[in-house]
JSON list of C-alpha atoms in Angstrom, two decimals:
[
{"chain": "A", "resi": 309, "resn": "UNK", "atom": "CA", "xyz": [90.27, -50.93, 40.59]},
{"chain": "A", "resi": 310, "resn": "UNK", "atom": "CA", "xyz": [90.71, -48.98, 37.21]},
{"chain": "A", "resi": 311, "resn": "UNK", "atom": "CA", "xyz": [87.44, -47.34, 35.95]},
{"chain": "A", "resi": 312, "resn": "UNK", "atom": "CA", "xyz": [87.29, -46.49, 32.24]},
{"chain": "A", "resi": 313, "resn": "UNK", "atom": "CA", "xyz": [83.83, -45.36, 31.24]},
{"chain": "A", "resi": 314, "resn": "UNK", "atom": "CA", "xyz": [82.39, -45.04, 27.89]},
{"chain": "A", "resi": 315, "resn": "UNK", "atom": "CA", "xyz": [79.41, -42.73, 27.89]},
{"chain": "A", "resi": 316, "resn": "UNK", "atom": "CA", "xyz": [76.94, -45.04, 25.92]},
{"chain": "A", "resi": 317, "resn": "UNK", "atom": "CA", "xyz": [76.30, -48.67, 25.23]},
{"chain": "A", "resi": 318, "resn": "UNK", "atom": "CA", "xyz": [74.35, -48.44, 22.43]},
{"chain": "A", "resi": 319, "resn": "UNK", "atom": "CA", "xyz": [74.04, -45.52, 19.72]},
{"chain": "A", "resi": 320, "resn": "UNK", "atom": "CA", "xyz": [72.24, -44.92, 16.34]},
{"chain": "A", "resi": 321, "resn": "UNK", "atom": "CA", "xyz": [73.07, -42.17, 14.32]},
{"chain": "A", "resi": 322, "resn": "UNK", "atom": "CA", "xyz": [72.22, -41.32, 10.53]},
{"chain": "A", "resi": 323, "resn": "UNK", "atom": "CA", "xyz": [74.87, -40.85, 7.84]},
{"chain": "A", "resi": 324, "resn": "UNK", "atom": "CA", "xyz": [76.49, -37.36, 7.61]},
{"chain": "A", "resi": 325, "resn": "UNK", "atom": "CA", "xyz": [75.91, -36.57, 11.27]},
{"chain": "A", "resi": 326, "resn": "UNK", "atom": "CA", "xyz": [79.05, -35.54, 13.69]},
{"chain": "A", "resi": 327, "resn": "UNK", "atom": "CA", "xyz": [79.35, -38.12, 16.29]},
{"chain": "A", "resi": 328, "resn": "UNK", "atom": "CA", "xyz": [81.25, -37.96, 19.36]},
{"chain": "A", "resi": 329, "resn": "UNK", "atom": "CA", "xyz": [82.36, -40.88, 21.51]},
{"chain": "A", "resi": 330, "resn": "UNK", "atom": "CA", "xyz": [83.57, -40.23, 25.20]},
{"chain": "A", "resi": 331, "resn": "UNK", "atom": "CA", "xyz": [85.65, -41.89, 27.50]},
{"chain": "A", "resi": 332, "resn": "UNK", "atom": "CA", "xyz": [86.73, -41.13, 31.05]},
{"chain": "A", "resi": 333, "resn": "UNK", "atom": "CA", "xyz": [89.14, -43.15, 33.36]},
{"chain": "A", "resi": 334, "resn": "UNK", "atom": "CA", "xyz": [89.67, -42.29, 37.11]},
{"chain": "A", "resi": 335, "resn": "UNK", "atom": "CA", "xyz": [93.10, -43.63, 37.29]},
{"chain": "A", "resi": 336, "resn": "UNK", "atom": "CA", "xyz": [95.49, -40.68, 36.06]},
{"chain": "A", "resi": 337, "resn": "UNK", "atom": "CA", "xyz": [97.03, -42.72, 33.40]},
{"chain": "A", "resi": 338, "resn": "UNK", "atom": "CA", "xyz": [98.98, -40.98, 30.53]},
{"chain": "A", "resi": 339, "resn": "UNK", "atom": "CA", "xyz": [98.02, -43.06, 27.82]},
{"chain": "A", "resi": 340, "resn": "UNK", "atom": "CA", "xyz": [94.31, -43.56, 26.42]},
{"chain": "A", "resi": 341, "resn": "UNK", "atom": "CA", "xyz": [93.51, -45.27, 23.19]},
{"chain": "A", "resi": 342, "resn": "UNK", "atom": "CA", "xyz": [90.23, -45.99, 20.77]},
{"chain": "A", "resi": 343, "resn": "UNK", "atom": "CA", "xyz": [89.77, -49.07, 19.07]},
{"chain": "A", "resi": 344, "resn": "UNK", "atom": "CA", "xyz": [87.58, -50.49, 16.77]},
{"chain": "A", "resi": 345, "resn": "UNK", "atom": "CA", "xyz": [86.24, -54.30, 17.01]},
{"chain": "A", "resi": 346, "resn": "UNK", "atom": "CA", "xyz": [84.74, -56.16, 14.11]},
{"chain": "A", "resi": 347, "resn": "UNK", "atom": "CA", "xyz": [84.18, -59.58, 13.59]},
{"chain": "A", "resi": 348, "resn": "UNK", "atom": "CA", "xyz": [86.99, -61.63, 12.18]},
{"chain": "A", "resi": 349, "resn": "UNK", "atom": "CA", "xyz": [89.56, -58.18, 12.27]},
{"chain": "A", "resi": 350, "resn": "UNK", "atom": "CA", "xyz": [89.90, -58.25, 16.23]},
{"chain": "A", "resi": 351, "resn": "UNK", "atom": "CA", "xyz": [90.65, -54.89, 17.44]},
{"chain": "A", "resi": 352, "resn": "UNK", "atom": "CA", "xyz": [92.31, -52.35, 15.35]},
{"chain": "A", "resi": 353, "resn": "UNK", "atom": "CA", "xyz": [93.44, -49.19, 17.05]},
{"chain": "A", "resi": 354, "resn": "UNK", "atom": "CA", "xyz": [92.03, -45.98, 15.61]},
{"chain": "A", "resi": 355, "resn": "UNK", "atom": "CA", "xyz": [94.30, -43.36, 17.71]},
{"chain": "A", "resi": 356, "resn": "UNK", "atom": "CA", "xyz": [96.26, -43.11, 20.98]},
{"chain": "A", "resi": 357, "resn": "UNK", "atom": "CA", "xyz": [97.16, -40.12, 22.96]},
{"chain": "A", "resi": 358, "resn": "UNK", "atom": "CA", "xyz": [100.03, -40.13, 25.66]},
{"chain": "A", "resi": 359, "resn": "UNK", "atom": "CA", "xyz": [99.46, -37.10, 27.44]},
{"chain": "A", "resi": 360, "resn": "UNK", "atom": "CA", "xyz": [97.00, -33.90, 27.20]},
{"chain": "A", "resi": 361, "resn": "UNK", "atom": "CA", "xyz": [96.51, -32.66, 23.47]},
{"chain": "A", "resi": 362, "resn": "UNK", "atom": "CA", "xyz": [98.87, -35.05, 22.15]},
{"chain": "A", "resi": 363, "resn": "UNK", "atom": "CA", "xyz": [97.61, -37.72, 19.80]},
{"chain": "A", "resi": 364, "resn": "UNK", "atom": "CA", "xyz": [99.00, -39.83, 17.45]},
{"chain": "A", "resi": 365, "resn": "UNK", "atom": "CA", "xyz": [97.13, -42.00, 14.36]},
{"chain": "A", "resi": 366, "resn": "UNK", "atom": "CA", "xyz": [96.78, -45.44, 14.82]},
{"chain": "A", "resi": 367, "resn": "UNK", "atom": "CA", "xyz": [96.23, -48.20, 12.15]},
{"chain": "A", "resi": 368, "resn": "UNK", "atom": "CA", "xyz": [93.00, -47.10, 10.85]},
{"chain": "A", "resi": 369, "resn": "UNK", "atom": "CA", "xyz": [92.52, -43.44, 11.42]},
{"chain": "A", "resi": 370, "resn": "UNK", "atom": "CA", "xyz": [90.81, -42.32, 8.22]},
{"chain": "A", "resi": 371, "resn": "UNK", "atom": "CA", "xyz": [87.37, -40.85, 8.94]},
{"chain": "A", "resi": 372, "resn": "UNK", "atom": "CA", "xyz": [88.11, -40.16, 12.65]},
{"chain": "A", "resi": 373, "resn": "UNK", "atom": "CA", "xyz": [89.71, -37.52, 14.90]},
{"chain": "A", "resi": 374, "resn": "UNK", "atom": "CA", "xyz": [89.90, -37.25, 18.55]},
{"chain": "A", "resi": 375, "resn": "UNK", "atom": "CA", "xyz": [90.27, -34.85, 21.49]},
{"chain": "A", "resi": 376, "resn": "UNK", "atom": "CA", "xyz": [92.11, -35.07, 24.51]},
{"chain": "A", "resi": 377, "resn": "UNK", "atom": "CA", "xyz": [91.62, -31.65, 26.41]},
{"chain": "A", "resi": 378, "resn": "UNK", "atom": "CA", "xyz": [92.00, -33.10, 30.07]},
{"chain": "A", "resi": 379, "resn": "UNK", "atom": "CA", "xyz": [93.95, -35.93, 31.07]},
{"chain": "A", "resi": 380, "resn": "UNK", "atom": "CA", "xyz": [91.20, -38.21, 32.45]},
{"chain": "A", "resi": 381, "resn": "UNK", "atom": "CA", "xyz": [88.69, -37.71, 29.20]},
{"chain": "A", "resi": 382, "resn": "UNK", "atom": "CA", "xyz": [89.47, -38.73, 25.37]},
{"chain": "A", "resi": 383, "resn": "UNK", "atom": "CA", "xyz": [87.14, -38.50, 22.76]},
{"chain": "A", "resi": 384, "resn": "UNK", "atom": "CA", "xyz": [86.80, -40.13, 19.43]},
{"chain": "A", "resi": 385, "resn": "UNK", "atom": "CA", "xyz": [85.03, -37.87, 16.71]},
{"chain": "A", "resi": 386, "resn": "UNK", "atom": "CA", "xyz": [83.52, -39.34, 13.43]},
{"chain": "A", "resi": 387, "resn": "UNK", "atom": "CA", "xyz": [83.25, -36.05, 11.40]},
{"chain": "A", "resi": 388, "resn": "UNK", "atom": "CA", "xyz": [80.74, -37.25, 9.01]},
{"chain": "A", "resi": 389, "resn": "UNK", "atom": "CA", "xyz": [79.44, -40.60, 9.86]},
{"chain": "A", "resi": 390, "resn": "UNK", "atom": "CA", "xyz": [79.20, -43.46, 7.09]},
{"chain": "A", "resi": 391, "resn": "UNK", "atom": "CA", "xyz": [77.68, -47.02, 7.03]},
{"chain": "A", "resi": 392, "resn": "UNK", "atom": "CA", "xyz": [81.15, -48.51, 7.03]},
{"chain": "A", "resi": 393, "resn": "UNK", "atom": "CA", "xyz": [81.94, -47.18, 10.76]},
{"chain": "A", "resi": 394, "resn": "UNK", "atom": "CA", "xyz": [78.95, -49.38, 12.32]},
{"chain": "A", "resi": 395, "resn": "UNK", "atom": "CA", "xyz": [81.01, -51.04, 14.66]},
{"chain": "A", "resi": 396, "resn": "UNK", "atom": "CA", "xyz": [81.79, -51.69, 18.37]},
{"chain": "A", "resi": 397, "resn": "UNK", "atom": "CA", "xyz": [84.15, -49.04, 19.45]},
{"chain": "A", "resi": 398, "resn": "UNK", "atom": "CA", "xyz": [86.03, -50.04, 22.33]},
{"chain": "A", "resi": 399, "resn": "UNK", "atom": "CA", "xyz": [88.24, -47.09, 24.54]},
{"chain": "A", "resi": 400, "resn": "UNK", "atom": "CA", "xyz": [91.29, -48.14, 26.99]},
{"chain": "A", "resi": 401, "resn": "UNK", "atom": "CA", "xyz": [93.70, -46.26, 29.05]},
{"chain": "A", "resi": 402, "resn": "UNK", "atom": "CA", "xyz": [97.26, -47.79, 30.31]},
{"chain": "A", "resi": 403, "resn": "UNK", "atom": "CA", "xyz": [100.03, -47.52, 32.49]},
{"chain": "A", "resi": 404, "resn": "UNK", "atom": "CA", "xyz": [102.88, -49.75, 32.92]},
{"chain": "A", "resi": 405, "resn": "UNK", "atom": "CA", "xyz": [102.23, -51.95, 29.66]},
{"chain": "A", "resi": 406, "resn": "UNK", "atom": "CA", "xyz": [98.78, -52.81, 31.04]},
{"chain": "A", "resi": 407, "resn": "UNK", "atom": "CA", "xyz": [95.60, -51.66, 29.55]},
{"chain": "A", "resi": 408, "resn": "UNK", "atom": "CA", "xyz": [92.21, -51.63, 31.09]},
{"chain": "A", "resi": 409, "resn": "UNK", "atom": "CA", "xyz": [89.39, -51.47, 28.82]},
{"chain": "A", "resi": 410, "resn": "UNK", "atom": "CA", "xyz": [85.47, -49.66, 29.04]},
{"chain": "A", "resi": 411, "resn": "UNK", "atom": "CA", "xyz": [82.59, -51.53, 28.39]},
{"chain": "A", "resi": 412, "resn": "UNK", "atom": "CA", "xyz": [82.63, -50.65, 24.32]},
{"chain": "A", "resi": 413, "resn": "UNK", "atom": "CA", "xyz": [80.16, -48.56, 22.53]},
{"chain": "A", "resi": 414, "resn": "UNK", "atom": "CA", "xyz": [77.99, -50.42, 19.91]},
{"chain": "A", "resi": 415, "resn": "UNK", "atom": "CA", "xyz": [77.53, -47.83, 17.42]},
{"chain": "A", "resi": 416, "resn": "UNK", "atom": "CA", "xyz": [75.15, -48.23, 14.50]},
{"chain": "A", "resi": 417, "resn": "UNK", "atom": "CA", "xyz": [74.84, -45.72, 11.42]},
{"chain": "A", "resi": 418, "resn": "UNK", "atom": "CA", "xyz": [71.85, -45.87, 9.12]},
{"chain": "B", "resi": 429, "resn": "UNK", "atom": "CA", "xyz": [105.39, -53.63, 11.71]},
{"chain": "B", "resi": 430, "resn": "UNK", "atom": "CA", "xyz": [104.11, -56.41, 14.03]},
{"chain": "B", "resi": 431, "resn": "UNK", "atom": "CA", "xyz": [101.44, -59.09, 13.18]},
{"chain": "B", "resi": 432, "resn": "UNK", "atom": "CA", "xyz": [99.75, -61.46, 15.40]},
{"chain": "B", "resi": 433, "resn": "UNK", "atom": "CA", "xyz": [97.86, -64.39, 14.23]},
{"chain": "B", "resi": 434, "resn": "UNK", "atom": "CA", "xyz": [95.50, -66.67, 15.76]},
{"chain": "B", "resi": 435, "resn": "UNK", "atom": "CA", "xyz": [94.12, -69.59, 13.81]},
{"chain": "B", "resi": 436, "resn": "UNK", "atom": "CA", "xyz": [91.35, -70.96, 15.66]},
{"chain": "B", "resi": 437, "resn": "UNK", "atom": "CA", "xyz": [88.40, -68.92, 15.16]},
{"chain": "B", "resi": 438, "resn": "UNK", "atom": "CA", "xyz": [86.22, -71.13, 17.60]},
{"chain": "B", "resi": 439, "resn": "UNK", "atom": "CA", "xyz": [86.67, -74.17, 19.68]},
{"chain": "B", "resi": 440, "resn": "UNK", "atom": "CA", "xyz": [84.72, -75.62, 22.34]},
{"chain": "B", "resi": 441, "resn": "UNK", "atom": "CA", "xyz": [85.54, -78.10, 24.89]},
{"chain": "B", "resi": 442, "resn": "UNK", "atom": "CA", "xyz": [83.63, -79.60, 28.19]},
{"chain": "B", "resi": 443, "resn": "UNK", "atom": "CA", "xyz": [83.78, -78.56, 31.14]},
{"chain": "B", "resi": 444, "resn": "UNK", "atom": "CA", "xyz": [86.68, -79.39, 33.27]},
{"chain": "B", "resi": 445, "resn": "UNK", "atom": "CA", "xyz": [88.66, -80.45, 30.56]},
{"chain": "B", "resi": 446, "resn": "UNK", "atom": "CA", "xyz": [91.95, -78.58, 29.40]},
{"chain": "B", "resi": 447, "resn": "UNK", "atom": "CA", "xyz": [91.99, -76.45, 26.33]},
{"chain": "B", "resi": 448, "resn": "UNK", "atom": "CA", "xyz": [94.84, -74.71, 24.59]},
{"chain": "B", "resi": 449, "resn": "UNK", "atom": "CA", "xyz": [94.40, -71.69, 22.22]},
{"chain": "B", "resi": 450, "resn": "UNK", "atom": "CA", "xyz": [97.16, -70.78, 19.56]},
{"chain": "B", "resi": 451, "resn": "UNK", "atom": "CA", "xyz": [98.93, -67.58, 18.84]},
{"chain": "B", "resi": 452, "resn": "UNK", "atom": "CA", "xyz": [101.72, -66.81, 16.71]},
{"chain": "B", "resi": 453, "resn": "UNK", "atom": "CA", "xyz": [103.37, -63.69, 15.99]},
{"chain": "B", "resi": 454, "resn": "UNK", "atom": "CA", "xyz": [105.72, -61.61, 13.99]},
{"chain": "B", "resi": 455, "resn": "UNK", "atom": "CA", "xyz": [108.38, -59.46, 14.66]},
{"chain": "B", "resi": 456, "resn": "UNK", "atom": "CA", "xyz": [112.01, -58.13, 14.29]},
{"chain": "B", "resi": 457, "resn": "UNK", "atom": "CA", "xyz": [111.84, -57.00, 18.02]},
{"chain": "B", "resi": 458, "resn": "UNK", "atom": "CA", "xyz": [113.89, -58.67, 20.63]},
{"chain": "B", "resi": 459, "resn": "UNK", "atom": "CA", "xyz": [112.22, -57.07, 23.55]},
{"chain": "B", "resi": 460, "resn": "UNK", "atom": "CA", "xyz": [108.44, -57.11, 23.90]},
{"chain": "B", "resi": 461, "resn": "UNK", "atom": "CA", "xyz": [105.60, -58.32, 25.79]},
{"chain": "B", "resi": 462, "resn": "UNK", "atom": "CA", "xyz": [102.87, -60.77, 25.19]},
{"chain": "B", "resi": 463, "resn": "UNK", "atom": "CA", "xyz": [99.23, -60.55, 26.62]},
{"chain": "B", "resi": 464, "resn": "UNK", "atom": "CA", "xyz": [96.14, -62.67, 26.51]},
{"chain": "B", "resi": 465, "resn": "UNK", "atom": "CA", "xyz": [93.14, -60.78, 26.92]},
{"chain": "B", "resi": 466, "resn": "UNK", "atom": "CA", "xyz": [89.37, -62.37, 27.62]},
{"chain": "B", "resi": 467, "resn": "UNK", "atom": "CA", "xyz": [86.04, -60.60, 26.33]},
{"chain": "B", "resi": 468, "resn": "UNK", "atom": "CA", "xyz": [83.11, -62.33, 28.03]},
{"chain": "B", "resi": 469, "resn": "UNK", "atom": "CA", "xyz": [79.39, -61.99, 26.46]},
{"chain": "B", "resi": 470, "resn": "UNK", "atom": "CA", "xyz": [79.25, -58.93, 29.04]},
{"chain": "B", "resi": 471, "resn": "UNK", "atom": "CA", "xyz": [81.80, -57.34, 26.61]},
{"chain": "B", "resi": 472, "resn": "UNK", "atom": "CA", "xyz": [84.59, -56.13, 28.93]},
{"chain": "B", "resi": 473, "resn": "UNK", "atom": "CA", "xyz": [87.75, -56.97, 27.76]},
{"chain": "B", "resi": 474, "resn": "UNK", "atom": "CA", "xyz": [90.02, -57.93, 30.62]},
{"chain": "B", "resi": 475, "resn": "UNK", "atom": "CA", "xyz": [93.68, -59.10, 30.83]},
{"chain": "B", "resi": 476, "resn": "UNK", "atom": "CA", "xyz": [93.98, -62.78, 31.79]},
{"chain": "B", "resi": 477, "resn": "UNK", "atom": "CA", "xyz": [98.18, -63.33, 31.84]},
{"chain": "B", "resi": 478, "resn": "UNK", "atom": "CA", "xyz": [101.08, -61.21, 30.45]},
{"chain": "B", "resi": 479, "resn": "UNK", "atom": "CA", "xyz": [104.54, -62.50, 29.61]},
{"chain": "B", "resi": 480, "resn": "UNK", "atom": "CA", "xyz": [107.82, -60.58, 29.29]},
{"chain": "B", "resi": 481, "resn": "UNK", "atom": "CA", "xyz": [109.79, -61.65, 26.10]},
{"chain": "B", "resi": 482, "resn": "UNK", "atom": "CA", "xyz": [113.05, -61.57, 28.16]},
{"chain": "B", "resi": 483, "resn": "UNK", "atom": "CA", "xyz": [111.77, -63.99, 30.60]},
{"chain": "B", "resi": 484, "resn": "UNK", "atom": "CA", "xyz": [112.38, -67.78, 29.90]},
{"chain": "B", "resi": 485, "resn": "UNK", "atom": "CA", "xyz": [109.78, -68.67, 32.41]},
{"chain": "B", "resi": 486, "resn": "UNK", "atom": "CA", "xyz": [106.39, -68.94, 31.54]},
{"chain": "B", "resi": 487, "resn": "UNK", "atom": "CA", "xyz": [103.76, -66.75, 33.34]},
{"chain": "B", "resi": 488, "resn": "UNK", "atom": "CA", "xyz": [101.09, -68.52, 35.51]},
{"chain": "B", "resi": 489, "resn": "UNK", "atom": "CA", "xyz": [97.78, -67.15, 36.89]},
{"chain": "B", "resi": 490, "resn": "UNK", "atom": "CA", "xyz": [95.92, -70.09, 38.40]},
{"chain": "B", "resi": 491, "resn": "UNK", "atom": "CA", "xyz": [94.32, -72.19, 35.95]},
{"chain": "B", "resi": 492, "resn": "UNK", "atom": "CA", "xyz": [95.83, -70.21, 33.17]},
{"chain": "B", "resi": 493, "resn": "UNK", "atom": "CA", "xyz": [99.47, -70.93, 31.68]},
{"chain": "B", "resi": 494, "resn": "UNK", "atom": "CA", "xyz": [101.11, -69.83, 28.84]},
{"chain": "B", "resi": 495, "resn": "UNK", "atom": "CA", "xyz": [103.74, -71.83, 26.56]},
{"chain": "B", "resi": 496, "resn": "UNK", "atom": "CA", "xyz": [106.06, -69.16, 25.25]},
{"chain": "B", "resi": 497, "resn": "UNK", "atom": "CA", "xyz": [108.39, -69.95, 22.69]},
{"chain": "B", "resi": 498, "resn": "UNK", "atom": "CA", "xyz": [110.18, -67.23, 21.62]},
{"chain": "B", "resi": 499, "resn": "UNK", "atom": "CA", "xyz": [112.35, -68.75, 18.93]},
{"chain": "B", "resi": 500, "resn": "UNK", "atom": "CA", "xyz": [109.09, -70.00, 16.97]},
{"chain": "B", "resi": 501, "resn": "UNK", "atom": "CA", "xyz": [107.18, -66.85, 17.80]},
{"chain": "B", "resi": 502, "resn": "UNK", "atom": "CA", "xyz": [104.56, -68.42, 19.53]},
{"chain": "B", "resi": 503, "resn": "UNK", "atom": "CA", "xyz": [102.43, -67.90, 22.64]},
{"chain": "B", "resi": 504, "resn": "UNK", "atom": "CA", "xyz": [99.76, -70.36, 23.48]},
{"chain": "B", "resi": 505, "resn": "UNK", "atom": "CA", "xyz": [97.23, -70.11, 26.28]},
{"chain": "B", "resi": 506, "resn": "UNK", "atom": "CA", "xyz": [96.18, -73.25, 28.52]},
{"chain": "B", "resi": 507, "resn": "UNK", "atom": "CA", "xyz": [93.10, -73.34, 30.50]},
{"chain": "B", "resi": 508, "resn": "UNK", "atom": "CA", "xyz": [92.90, -75.94, 33.07]},
{"chain": "B", "resi": 509, "resn": "UNK", "atom": "CA", "xyz": [89.98, -77.29, 34.65]},
{"chain": "B", "resi": 510, "resn": "UNK", "atom": "CA", "xyz": [87.94, -75.09, 32.44]},
{"chain": "B", "resi": 511, "resn": "UNK", "atom": "CA", "xyz": [84.86, -73.47, 33.95]},
{"chain": "B", "resi": 512, "resn": "UNK", "atom": "CA", "xyz": [81.40, -72.10, 32.52]},
{"chain": "B", "resi": 513, "resn": "UNK", "atom": "CA", "xyz": [82.32, -68.86, 33.35]},
{"chain": "B", "resi": 514, "resn": "UNK", "atom": "CA", "xyz": [85.74, -69.23, 30.77]},
{"chain": "B", "resi": 515, "resn": "UNK", "atom": "CA", "xyz": [83.30, -68.77, 27.79]},
{"chain": "B", "resi": 516, "resn": "UNK", "atom": "CA", "xyz": [84.59, -65.68, 26.08]},
{"chain": "B", "resi": 517, "resn": "UNK", "atom": "CA", "xyz": [86.50, -64.45, 23.22]},
{"chain": "B", "resi": 518, "resn": "UNK", "atom": "CA", "xyz": [90.04, -64.44, 23.57]},
{"chain": "B", "resi": 519, "resn": "UNK", "atom": "CA", "xyz": [92.70, -62.26, 22.21]},
{"chain": "B", "resi": 520, "resn": "UNK", "atom": "CA", "xyz": [96.38, -62.35, 21.80]},
{"chain": "B", "resi": 521, "resn": "UNK", "atom": "CA", "xyz": [98.21, -59.31, 21.69]},
{"chain": "B", "resi": 522, "resn": "UNK", "atom": "CA", "xyz": [101.43, -57.74, 21.27]},
{"chain": "B", "resi": 523, "resn": "UNK", "atom": "CA", "xyz": [103.22, -54.57, 22.74]},
{"chain": "B", "resi": 524, "resn": "UNK", "atom": "CA", "xyz": [106.71, -53.48, 22.29]},
{"chain": "B", "resi": 525, "resn": "UNK", "atom": "CA", "xyz": [109.08, -52.70, 24.95]},
{"chain": "B", "resi": 526, "resn": "UNK", "atom": "CA", "xyz": [110.47, -49.49, 25.92]},
{"chain": "B", "resi": 527, "resn": "UNK", "atom": "CA", "xyz": [109.57, -46.17, 27.33]},
{"chain": "B", "resi": 528, "resn": "UNK", "atom": "CA", "xyz": [109.16, -44.29, 23.96]},
{"chain": "B", "resi": 529, "resn": "UNK", "atom": "CA", "xyz": [105.60, -42.37, 23.24]},
{"chain": "B", "resi": 530, "resn": "UNK", "atom": "CA", "xyz": [103.57, -45.08, 21.29]},
{"chain": "B", "resi": 531, "resn": "UNK", "atom": "CA", "xyz": [105.34, -47.88, 23.05]},
{"chain": "B", "resi": 532, "resn": "UNK", "atom": "CA", "xyz": [102.07, -48.90, 24.99]},
{"chain": "B", "resi": 533, "resn": "UNK", "atom": "CA", "xyz": [99.91, -49.72, 21.78]},
{"chain": "B", "resi": 534, "resn": "UNK", "atom": "CA", "xyz": [98.73, -53.32, 21.28]},
{"chain": "B", "resi": 535, "resn": "UNK", "atom": "CA", "xyz": [98.63, -55.09, 18.02]},
{"chain": "B", "resi": 536, "resn": "UNK", "atom": "CA", "xyz": [95.50, -57.80, 18.46]},
{"chain": "B", "resi": 537, "resn": "UNK", "atom": "CA", "xyz": [95.10, -61.05, 16.64]},
{"chain": "B", "resi": 538, "resn": "UNK", "atom": "CA", "xyz": [91.52, -61.67, 15.40]},
{"chain": "B", "resi": 539, "resn": "UNK", "atom": "CA", "xyz": [90.48, -63.99, 18.41]},
{"chain": "B", "resi": 540, "resn": "UNK", "atom": "CA", "xyz": [89.30, -67.15, 19.34]},
{"chain": "B", "resi": 541, "resn": "UNK", "atom": "CA", "xyz": [85.79, -67.75, 20.41]},
{"chain": "B", "resi": 542, "resn": "UNK", "atom": "CA", "xyz": [85.77, -70.48, 23.09]},
{"chain": "B", "resi": 543, "resn": "UNK", "atom": "CA", "xyz": [82.63, -72.09, 24.49]},
{"chain": "B", "resi": 544, "resn": "UNK", "atom": "CA", "xyz": [82.73, -74.31, 27.27]},
{"chain": "B", "resi": 545, "resn": "UNK", "atom": "CA", "xyz": [80.03, -76.98, 27.22]},
{"chain": "B", "resi": 546, "resn": "UNK", "atom": "CA", "xyz": [78.32, -77.98, 30.52]}
]
């Protein structure tokens, strides 16, 4: 089975902090994704990567950046956290059109 | 750009009944994939069923089946003999066909919260 692991289930940070969310997959997938999930809005794509060091903006990239130094790891970075970035963050990896998700990180910015 | 609409924010049915979740989408693409994902209260999103637009036959996975109407751009999910474990958020999603970079992106609907009542 594909395993997508997100480093934290819950995270509380302060406004202005730099926040790192980590995601690791164990199936050698080329594609990795970061989404945020908000009630009534579904999942919205923040960034995705189709190869090491390659990244593309999704639908809501403002306030975020990403890093993919190794194939198995895809990091989401909040450069200066703000309260409107309080949300559930989901990481996924994919091969052959099937995306596999991690458990999610519930991030609260105070 | 593609859009996916789920017009039922919440639904509830009695255990063992059949329930249908609605999904419509808008696209100018001719070839694409459609998905239903399930997110139980434990949170991990899992794939329920997948449909390729070029296939006329509706996809089926055990108690889950879809009614895919390409001309109407409709993709509903039917759950037969519903079970307590089916309680979850259900998301409809769209993916373009093709092998170009970025063609594995999903566009999601806003979800339907389904509750199975004992």
